[in-house]
Amino acid sequence: MLSKLKSALIGTPLPTQQLGEKRLNKIRALAAFSPDALSSIAYANQEIYLGLLVAGSAGLGLAWPIGVAITALLAMVALSYFQTIQGYPSGGGSYVVARENLGTLPGLVAAGALLIDYLLTAAVSLTAGVEAIASAFPALYKIRVEIALVLLFLITIANLRGLRETGTLMAIPVYLFLFTYFPMLVYGIIVLFTHGRVPITTVAPSATQPLTLFLILHTFATGCTALTGVEAISNGVPAFKSPESKNAGRTLIVMAILMGILFAGSIGLTQYLGIIAAPHETILSALARRLLGSGLPYVVIQFSTMLILAVAANTSFAGFPRLAAILAQDGYLPRQFTGLGDRLVFANGIISLSVATGILIIIFGGTSHLLIPLFAVGVFLAFTLSQAGMVRHWWRERRKNLQWLPKSIINGIGAMATFATLLIVGISKFREGAWIIVLLIPIFVIAFLRIHQHYQDVGKQLSLKGLPPNLKPLPPLRLVVPVSGVHRGIIEAMDFAQSISKNVTAIYIELEPGAGEKMRKEWNCWWPDIPLVILPSPFRSIIRPLLDYLDEDDRKHNDGTLAAVVLPEFIPARWWQALLHNQTSLLIKTALLYRRRTIGFQRIVIDVPYHLKK
Amino acid sequence: MLSKLKSALIGTPLPTQQLGEKRLNKIRALAAFSPDALSSIAYANQEIYLGLLVAGSAGLGLAWPIGVAITALLAMVALSYFQTIQGYPSGGGSYVVARENLGTLPGLVAAGALLIDYLLTAAVSLTAGVEAIASAFPALYKIRVEIALVLLFLITIANLRGLRETGTLMAIPVYLFLFTYFPMLVYGIIVLFTHGRVPITTVAPSATQPLTLFLILHTFATGCTALTGVEAISNGVPAFKSPESKNAGRTLIVMAILMGILFAGSIGLTQYLGIIAAPHETILSALARRLLGSGLPYVVIQFSTMLILAVAANTSFAGFPRLAAILAQDGYLPRQFTGLGDRLVFANGIISLSVATGILIIIFGGTSHLLIPLFAVGVFLAFTLSQAGMVRHWWRERRKNLQWLPKSIINGIGAMATFATLLIVGISKFREGAWIIVLLIPIFVIAFLRIHQHYQDVGKQLSLKGLPPNLKPLPPLRLVVPVSGVHRGIIEAMDFAQSISKNVTAIYIELEPGAGEKMRKEWNCWWPDIPLVILPSPFRSIIRPLLDYLDEDDRKHNDGTLAAVVLPEFIPARWWQALLHNQTSLLIKTALLYRRRTIGFQRIVIDVPYHLKK
């Protein structure tokens, strides 16, 4: 029944040989990897507008230059990742680049930053999307956590079904967003040229703060949240149809150009049409209202903004499981993250991300405002490490690649710019929540290293290196059979024990005084040849006297023989019936297998089931 | 570490031989079993007052007659249970009486009603107690669920520590209650005789409803909640010091007399001193305020009311686990309820009650008002069945016992009175929540019967009856060893397999195409004599191909040989490391043991552990 529900939700299992077929073409890949990047203009524009508004018209007059500077930075970052895709076609993005060029520790720092970032992207996008819907329909505000969790569940299921289906589902909001914003921008440019500029000095409120260099830098830094999501494609190269690198690179360039036009275009129109937002309105909404009025076209624009914010969470569901699988492959995360689920996706990564996102949404009460300060530190830390890594990469390739110097300079400028942004974001938002990330990243790195150490230890301990191929046979067996009474459930176990060894002892744990004597009489009728040991248990424990007996017995038989335990276990016909029995066999098995022993071999446990028919 | 925490909370384990010593003397038993009965006057008085108030002075003038009638009913019920204790010294109360005299089904109905009733007593008493505290300190009202859960936790721990300790802990509030209420009642009687009666007609508000027979009966019925808890002692006879019946009977009589005096005394004083409560005050509080003023003595009275309500929950913790153990002994509940914990109490019953009570408190938001309508149906159903059973009991004993006729008449009147109460309570409170209980009791009874059927089936299937004592030896063994690779973890398993059988096959599940060939080369270096079967797994499942192979192999070897599976399993050094491995062995074991097979023997599973050192 459970497996039927599962296959109804996520579809029937796919064979491994279909692995190559479930790749994305460029149209679908753009839809799968770009929503985070495209939707980030919604909050980046807002941050720039609010950052400059306090300095009045002098401030707002800098929106366009700052927008152009961020667009230039976007171009550089995109170019860097374009080069990364060519250099690292197996994916991994910032983690792989930082690790290979800067060393393991910077790589793990980048990986930790990226994992946290994916998680926050999912949580922020979902809550922001729901808040946007709730601004249009205020009745939904009270149940925003529930709506966000339902959306999260739907996105999780879609991703568990497999990438191609996800691409199809996600394509609608992404292309709706593009096909509503671009006509609006073109129309805006026509309006600008036919009606002429509106000087910002005529509409801006008076300044409440002076226009300082710090204010400009701070605005630049917060506006850089427009860049979040640019790295998604470079992590997901293996999801593209072959030739992967080429397709991924082209998709990245298209995405960066779309982002740049949307971002710079909307910033430019806002400034040169002299747009000022009402107190509780976003600047993008004010721009749309100015150009389109408050009718249906405006509502469609707002709705597509909400939708793309909601599906931006999906970028994380494409990126997080992939990065987790790469980390697991390298032994820094539990190996289970490499396992392909029924539908050839990294199901464990998807489920982990979904659970963690749900917890974040519940803890922060579905309020994106509280999550955003945590958000930018990880992005820019990963950017900086990745681009610094690329500088090193070009330096290493200086003999093979004639263009190493200009490429190094581009990446170097990018690295310095993103590092400066990182410092400004980290310092100015430290008390608002960035400290959580500053604390979490070392914890992640330590966990990565502990896990890696464990896998190394296991590998060494399992290695056959140095072991002679002529293996010794095991010593003769002493078998111990714990019995709960004389009944049909123990017959097969006794038969089996006698068939593999002449040295068999039955053990009866006496929980109630006097029960042992009754047991011995019955025993002697059925198995007179097999010795029965009755162990009193004054504290009513079954495990303790048995373990003590086995240890004592080992000490007595210091003759090279090996003790194994034969467990008669009866299995109920239905699962709920297991609740009606004491599960003693399970307890004994667990105790025997997991208990560290100081002398002798480990305990071998032989489980002889007796299935009840009803 | 876990076991240290456990022993700090509930004390060190006690040996079984101390079982007889942990009994209660009468003083402690009164404290352990009476709080429910004594505290119920707090809400019974209130129900009578509110029920009659709507009929003005004509109504309130009937409080004393109704109080006397309920006291008479209390005397009858107590007498019935006194006789029950003599007739059934091993405990079980209504369940045992109904079952032995009326048959299994009425017995199980009574048992279901009692279990639900214990649960509701715990939930109602805790929430009512916390609400009482919160009326005195309104700031606590917002965290009443949390306070109730903390109290529940403390009561649970106290009960897990053992009955004697519980008796000591609970004695303080019970005797505080008695030693504050009795002096107040005596003082009230002195006031009554020195100052004379206050006619109720001079103080009562005017009637809003006519005084109908239904109103009187309804008031009588709701006032009968005063009787809840009377049966507790008869269920708990074995907890008393020897001679159990005599001590239990005397304690019951003392408790009933105390209850009767408290109930009738407070009702009588209320009526003849002409007490009228303020809108948000209980009638008991109004009585106390009239006699004692609003100073310290009044606060002490209120505080002791609260305390006894809080510890009334403890009655359930004495009764529920005992009844569950008796039902489990008879095979109607899971056998685990009969198991004595470390401190010689029925730990599983205590923990189950505690969890269920916690869930009820959370679901009903800590509001006793919502729980009370569910409460009386179970009590009076159990009373009716028990007393009807006693009538039958005397009829059966009519030749041995000369007093059978008067005893039958007493129990018969009691049965009819409680049955009438049951009908009135059930009908008048049906829509307020009594329907839940009407629905739950059949569900409980069906569950009891299903469980009983299962134990009967198991008993028959395990019986050796008819089996010849000369048991056949098992057929020769074929051993199958699933291996995940060539490493140190499989060496002992291979050695063991070879030491008990000449017919050993290794199985490798090929998850990635091509891995099988590599495996075969390595295999042939180490175990050239043992055949290695490579099974492809297109859907990446490990279990499915293995099970299919075993079934197919069984069909091929229809030669009387028996297949067993040897599982190499490596055990990590620390528990958290288990999270880093796939638990394949556990999955295989579960699949092999629990899977029903249509042909051949059940699968024997041989677990050969390899312990990692770090």
mmCIF file of C-alpha atoms in Angstrom, chain B residues 316-506:
data_model
loop_
_atom_site.group_PDB
_atom_site.id
_atom_site.type_symbol
_atom_site.label_atom_id
_atom_site.label_comp_id
_atom_site.label_asym_id
_atom_site.label_seq_id
_atom_site.Cartn_x
_atom_site.Cartn_y
_atom_site.Cartn_z
ATOM 1 C CA SER B 316 -5.601 7.107 37.215
ATOM 2 C CA PHE B 317 -1.911 6.359 37.449
ATOM 3 C CA ALA B 318 -2.700 3.836 40.186
ATOM 4 C CA GLY B 319 -5.725 2.355 38.389
ATOM 5 C CA PHE B 320 -5.016 2.398 34.654
ATOM 6 C CA PRO B 321 -1.771 0.351 34.681
ATOM 7 C CA ARG B 322 -3.335 -2.239 37.015
ATOM 8 C CA LEU B 323 -6.439 -2.701 34.861
ATOM 9 C CA ALA B 324 -4.296 -2.801 31.709
ATOM 10 C CA ALA B 325 -2.139 -5.481 33.318
ATOM 11 C CA ILE B 326 -5.199 -7.548 34.245
ATOM 12 C CA LEU B 327 -6.561 -7.208 30.690
ATOM 13 C CA ALA B 328 -3.139 -8.118 29.272
ATOM 14 C CA GLN B 329 -2.971 -11.119 31.580
ATOM 15 C CA ASP B 330 -6.290 -12.249 30.110
ATOM 16 C CA GLY B 331 -4.948 -11.664 26.590
ATOM 17 C CA TYR B 332 -7.054 -8.620 25.697
ATOM 18 C CA LEU B 333 -4.227 -6.089 25.633
ATOM 19 C CA PRO B 334 -0.597 -6.412 24.507
ATOM 20 C CA ARG B 335 1.340 -8.651 26.878
ATOM 21 C CA GLN B 336 3.864 -5.876 27.522
ATOM 22 C CA PHE B 337 1.401 -4.292 29.982
ATOM 23 C CA THR B 338 1.996 -7.156 32.397
ATOM 24 C CA GLY B 339 5.731 -6.515 32.563
ATOM 25 C CA LEU B 340 7.040 -5.062 35.819
ATOM 26 C CA GLY B 341 9.496 -2.200 35.317
ATOM 27 C CA ASP B 342 12.733 -1.584 37.193
ATOM 28 C CA ARG B 343 10.816 -0.332 40.241
ATOM 29 C CA LEU B 344 8.251 -3.170 40.249
ATOM 30 C CA VAL B 345 5.456 -1.039 38.759
ATOM 31 C CA PHE B 346 3.607 -1.596 35.475
ATOM 32 C CA ALA B 347 5.835 0.852 33.653
ATOM 33 C CA ASN B 348 4.288 0.374 30.200
ATOM 34 C CA GLY B 349 0.815 1.175 31.482
ATOM 35 C CA ILE B 350 2.083 4.294 33.263
ATOM 36 C CA ILE B 351 3.897 5.524 30.174
ATOM 37 C CA SER B 352 0.945 4.802 27.857
ATOM 38 C CA LEU B 353 -1.449 6.677 30.133
ATOM 39 C CA SER B 354 0.964 9.564 30.397
ATOM 40 C CA VAL B 355 1.392 9.894 26.619
ATOM 41 C CA ALA B 356 -2.370 9.633 25.957
ATOM 42 C CA THR B 357 -3.148 12.185 28.684
ATOM 43 C CA GLY B 358 -0.567 14.565 27.258
ATOM 44 C CA ILE B 359 -2.145 14.263 23.809
ATOM 45 C CA LEU B 360 -5.636 14.930 25.250
ATOM 46 C CA ILE B 361 -4.376 17.999 27.129
ATOM 47 C CA ILE B 362 -2.773 19.377 23.971
ATOM 48 C CA ILE B 363 -5.769 18.611 21.714
ATOM 49 C CA PHE B 364 -8.267 20.194 24.121
ATOM 50 C CA GLY B 365 -5.955 23.150 24.746
ATOM 51 C CA GLY B 366 -5.825 22.589 28.497
ATOM 52 C CA THR B 367 -9.544 23.430 28.901
ATOM 53 C CA SER B 368 -11.318 21.065 31.304
ATOM 54 C CA HIS B 369 -14.753 22.413 30.333
ATOM 55 C CA LEU B 370 -14.445 20.702 26.930
ATOM 56 C CA LEU B 371 -13.382 17.384 28.474
ATOM 57 C CA ILE B 372 -16.035 17.064 31.218
ATOM 58 C CA PRO B 373 -18.977 16.066 28.914
ATOM 59 C CA LEU B 374 -16.924 13.047 27.790
ATOM 60 C CA PHE B 375 -16.332 12.055 31.343
ATOM 61 C CA ALA B 376 -19.442 10.708 33.120
ATOM 62 C CA VAL B 377 -20.653 8.173 30.510
ATOM 63 C CA GLY B 378 -17.782 5.750 31.105
ATOM 64 C CA VAL B 379 -18.094 5.955 34.889
ATOM 65 C CA PHE B 380 -21.792 5.124 35.016
ATOM 66 C CA LEU B 381 -21.533 2.453 32.348
ATOM 67 C CA ALA B 382 -18.923 0.691 34.460
ATOM 68 C CA PHE B 383 -20.967 1.191 37.661
ATOM 69 C CA THR B 384 -24.096 -0.237 36.041
ATOM 70 C CA LEU B 385 -22.337 -3.296 34.659
ATOM 71 C CA SER B 386 -20.521 -3.927 37.918
ATOM 72 C CA GLN B 387 -23.636 -3.704 40.054
ATOM 73 C CA ALA B 388 -25.732 -5.749 37.666
ATOM 74 C CA GLY B 389 -22.946 -8.315 37.851
ATOM 75 C CA MET B 390 -23.124 -8.288 41.642
ATOM 76 C CA VAL B 391 -26.892 -8.978 41.512
ATOM 77 C CA ARG B 392 -26.123 -12.040 39.423
ATOM 78 C CA HIS B 393 -23.321 -12.909 41.823
ATOM 79 C CA TRP B 394 -25.702 -13.020 44.832
ATOM 80 C CA TRP B 395 -28.242 -15.008 42.854
ATOM 81 C CA ARG B 396 -25.597 -17.594 42.086
ATOM 82 C CA GLU B 397 -24.561 -17.702 45.746
ATOM 83 C CA ARG B 398 -28.135 -17.905 47.024
ATOM 84 C CA ARG B 399 -27.577 -21.397 48.473
ATOM 85 C CA LYS B 400 -24.302 -20.509 50.221
ATOM 86 C CA ASN B 401 -25.153 -17.025 51.413
ATOM 87 C CA LEU B 402 -28.262 -16.480 53.519
ATOM 88 C CA GLN B 403 -28.130 -12.726 53.021
ATOM 89 C CA TRP B 404 -28.333 -12.973 49.260
ATOM 90 C CA LEU B 405 -31.741 -11.304 48.995
ATOM 91 C CA PRO B 406 -31.063 -7.987 50.806
ATOM 92 C CA LYS B 407 -27.660 -7.777 49.100
ATOM 93 C CA SER B 408 -29.252 -8.364 45.703
ATOM 94 C CA ILE B 409 -31.824 -5.672 46.410
ATOM 95 C CA ILE B 410 -29.160 -3.126 47.384
ATOM 96 C CA ASN B 411 -27.136 -3.871 44.251
ATOM 97 C CA GLY B 412 -30.271 -3.981 42.113
ATOM 98 C CA ILE B 413 -31.395 -0.547 43.251
ATOM 99 C CA GLY B 414 -27.843 0.707 42.698
ATOM 100 C CA ALA B 415 -27.753 -0.794 39.217
ATOM 101 C CA MET B 416 -31.053 0.791 38.284
ATOM 102 C CA ALA B 417 -30.091 4.176 39.710
ATOM 103 C CA THR B 418 -26.716 4.211 37.943
ATOM 104 C CA PHE B 419 -28.351 2.963 34.731
ATOM 105 C CA ALA B 420 -30.910 5.795 34.897
ATOM 106 C CA THR B 421 -28.053 8.228 35.496
ATOM 107 C CA LEU B 422 -26.175 6.747 32.569
ATOM 108 C CA LEU B 423 -29.149 7.284 30.255
ATOM 109 C CA ILE B 424 -29.734 10.846 31.431
ATOM 110 C CA VAL B 425 -26.027 11.777 31.213
ATOM 111 C CA GLY B 426 -25.626 10.040 27.855
ATOM 112 C CA ILE B 427 -28.661 11.698 26.282
ATOM 113 C CA SER B 428 -28.321 15.189 27.741
ATOM 114 C CA LYS B 429 -24.589 15.393 26.993
ATOM 115 C CA PHE B 430 -24.569 13.413 23.748
ATOM 116 C CA ARG B 431 -23.962 16.370 21.464
ATOM 117 C CA GLU B 432 -21.462 17.996 23.850
ATOM 118 C CA GLY B 433 -19.014 15.096 23.524
ATOM 119 C CA ALA B 434 -20.562 11.958 25.012
ATOM 120 C CA TRP B 435 -20.891 10.639 21.430
ATOM 121 C CA ILE B 436 -17.109 10.287 21.281
ATOM 122 C CA ILE B 437 -17.256 7.773 24.127
ATOM 123 C CA VAL B 438 -20.290 5.978 22.659
ATOM 124 C CA LEU B 439 -18.185 5.575 19.525
ATOM 125 C CA LEU B 440 -14.914 4.691 21.279
ATOM 126 C CA ILE B 441 -16.153 1.894 23.514
ATOM 127 C CA PRO B 442 -17.136 -0.472 20.648
ATOM 128 C CA ILE B 443 -13.783 0.295 18.989
ATOM 129 C CA PHE B 444 -11.995 -0.664 22.193
ATOM 130 C CA VAL B 445 -14.037 -3.859 22.519
ATOM 131 C CA ILE B 446 -13.280 -4.872 18.930
ATOM 132 C CA ALA B 447 -9.567 -4.220 19.513
ATOM 133 C CA PHE B 448 -9.666 -6.320 22.707
ATOM 134 C CA LEU B 449 -11.278 -9.193 20.804
ATOM 135 C CA ARG B 450 -8.829 -8.987 17.891
ATOM 136 C CA ILE B 451 -5.871 -9.040 20.255
ATOM 137 C CA HIS B 452 -7.350 -11.980 22.145
ATOM 138 C CA GLN B 453 -7.917 -13.888 18.907
ATOM 139 C CA HIS B 454 -4.288 -13.292 17.941
ATOM 140 C CA TYR B 455 -2.907 -14.670 21.209
ATOM 141 C CA GLN B 456 -5.186 -17.686 20.903
ATOM 142 C CA ASP B 457 -3.954 -18.306 17.364
ATOM 143 C CA VAL B 458 -0.332 -17.974 18.446
ATOM 144 C CA GLY B 459 -0.863 -20.347 21.330
ATOM 145 C CA LYS B 460 -2.353 -22.987 19.027
ATOM 146 C CA GLN B 461 0.370 -22.568 16.432
ATOM 147 C CA LEU B 462 3.139 -22.856 19.028
ATOM 148 C CA SER B 463 1.615 -25.869 20.757
ATOM 149 C CA LEU B 464 3.606 -29.096 20.568
ATOM 150 C CA LYS B 465 0.440 -31.132 21.011
ATOM 151 C CA GLY B 466 0.321 -34.019 18.539
ATOM 152 C CA LEU B 467 3.934 -33.570 17.469
ATOM 153 C CA PRO B 468 6.061 -36.730 17.684
ATOM 154 C CA PRO B 469 9.012 -36.310 20.046
ATOM 155 C CA ASN B 470 11.494 -37.868 17.595
ATOM 156 C CA LEU B 471 12.303 -34.796 15.515
ATOM 157 C CA LYS B 472 13.761 -35.088 12.050
ATOM 158 C CA PRO B 473 17.220 -33.617 11.439
ATOM 159 C CA LEU B 474 17.427 -30.705 9.035
ATOM 160 C CA PRO B 475 18.364 -31.318 5.381
ATOM 161 C CA PRO B 476 21.883 -30.422 4.159
ATOM 162 C CA LEU B 477 22.654 -26.711 3.888
ATOM 163 C CA ARG B 478 23.162 -24.489 0.885
ATOM 164 C CA LEU B 479 24.711 -21.199 1.997
ATOM 165 C CA VAL B 480 24.379 -17.904 0.140
ATOM 166 C CA VAL B 481 26.636 -14.967 1.092
ATOM 167 C CA PRO B 482 25.748 -11.534 -0.332
ATOM 168 C CA VAL B 483 29.017 -9.565 -0.618
ATOM 169 C CA SER B 484 29.459 -5.847 -1.301
ATOM 170 C CA GLY B 485 33.085 -6.171 -2.412
ATOM 171 C CA VAL B 486 36.325 -7.919 -1.563
ATOM 172 C CA HIS B 487 37.304 -6.514 1.820
ATOM 173 C CA ARG B 488 38.174 -7.466 5.372
ATOM 174 C CA GLY B 489 34.547 -7.254 6.526
ATOM 175 C CA ILE B 490 33.568 -10.417 4.617
ATOM 176 C CA ILE B 491 36.451 -12.674 5.645
ATOM 177 C CA GLU B 492 34.895 -14.033 8.844
ATOM 178 C CA ALA B 493 31.582 -14.578 7.093
ATOM 179 C CA MET B 494 33.273 -16.572 4.322
ATOM 180 C CA ASP B 495 35.257 -18.571 6.878
ATOM 181 C CA PHE B 496 32.168 -19.327 8.910
ATOM 182 C CA ALA B 497 30.162 -20.345 5.860
ATOM 183 C CA GLN B 498 32.901 -22.727 4.741
ATOM 184 C CA SER B 499 33.203 -24.208 8.225
ATOM 185 C CA ILE B 500 29.551 -25.325 8.361
ATOM 186 C CA SER B 501 28.832 -26.271 4.731
ATOM 187 C CA LYS B 502 30.576 -27.377 1.566
ATOM 188 C CA ASN B 503 27.906 -25.687 -0.568
ATOM 189 C CA VAL B 504 28.661 -21.946 -0.454
ATOM 190 C CA THR B 505 27.786 -19.344 -3.125
ATOM 191 C CA ALA B 506 28.706 -15.651 -3.023
#
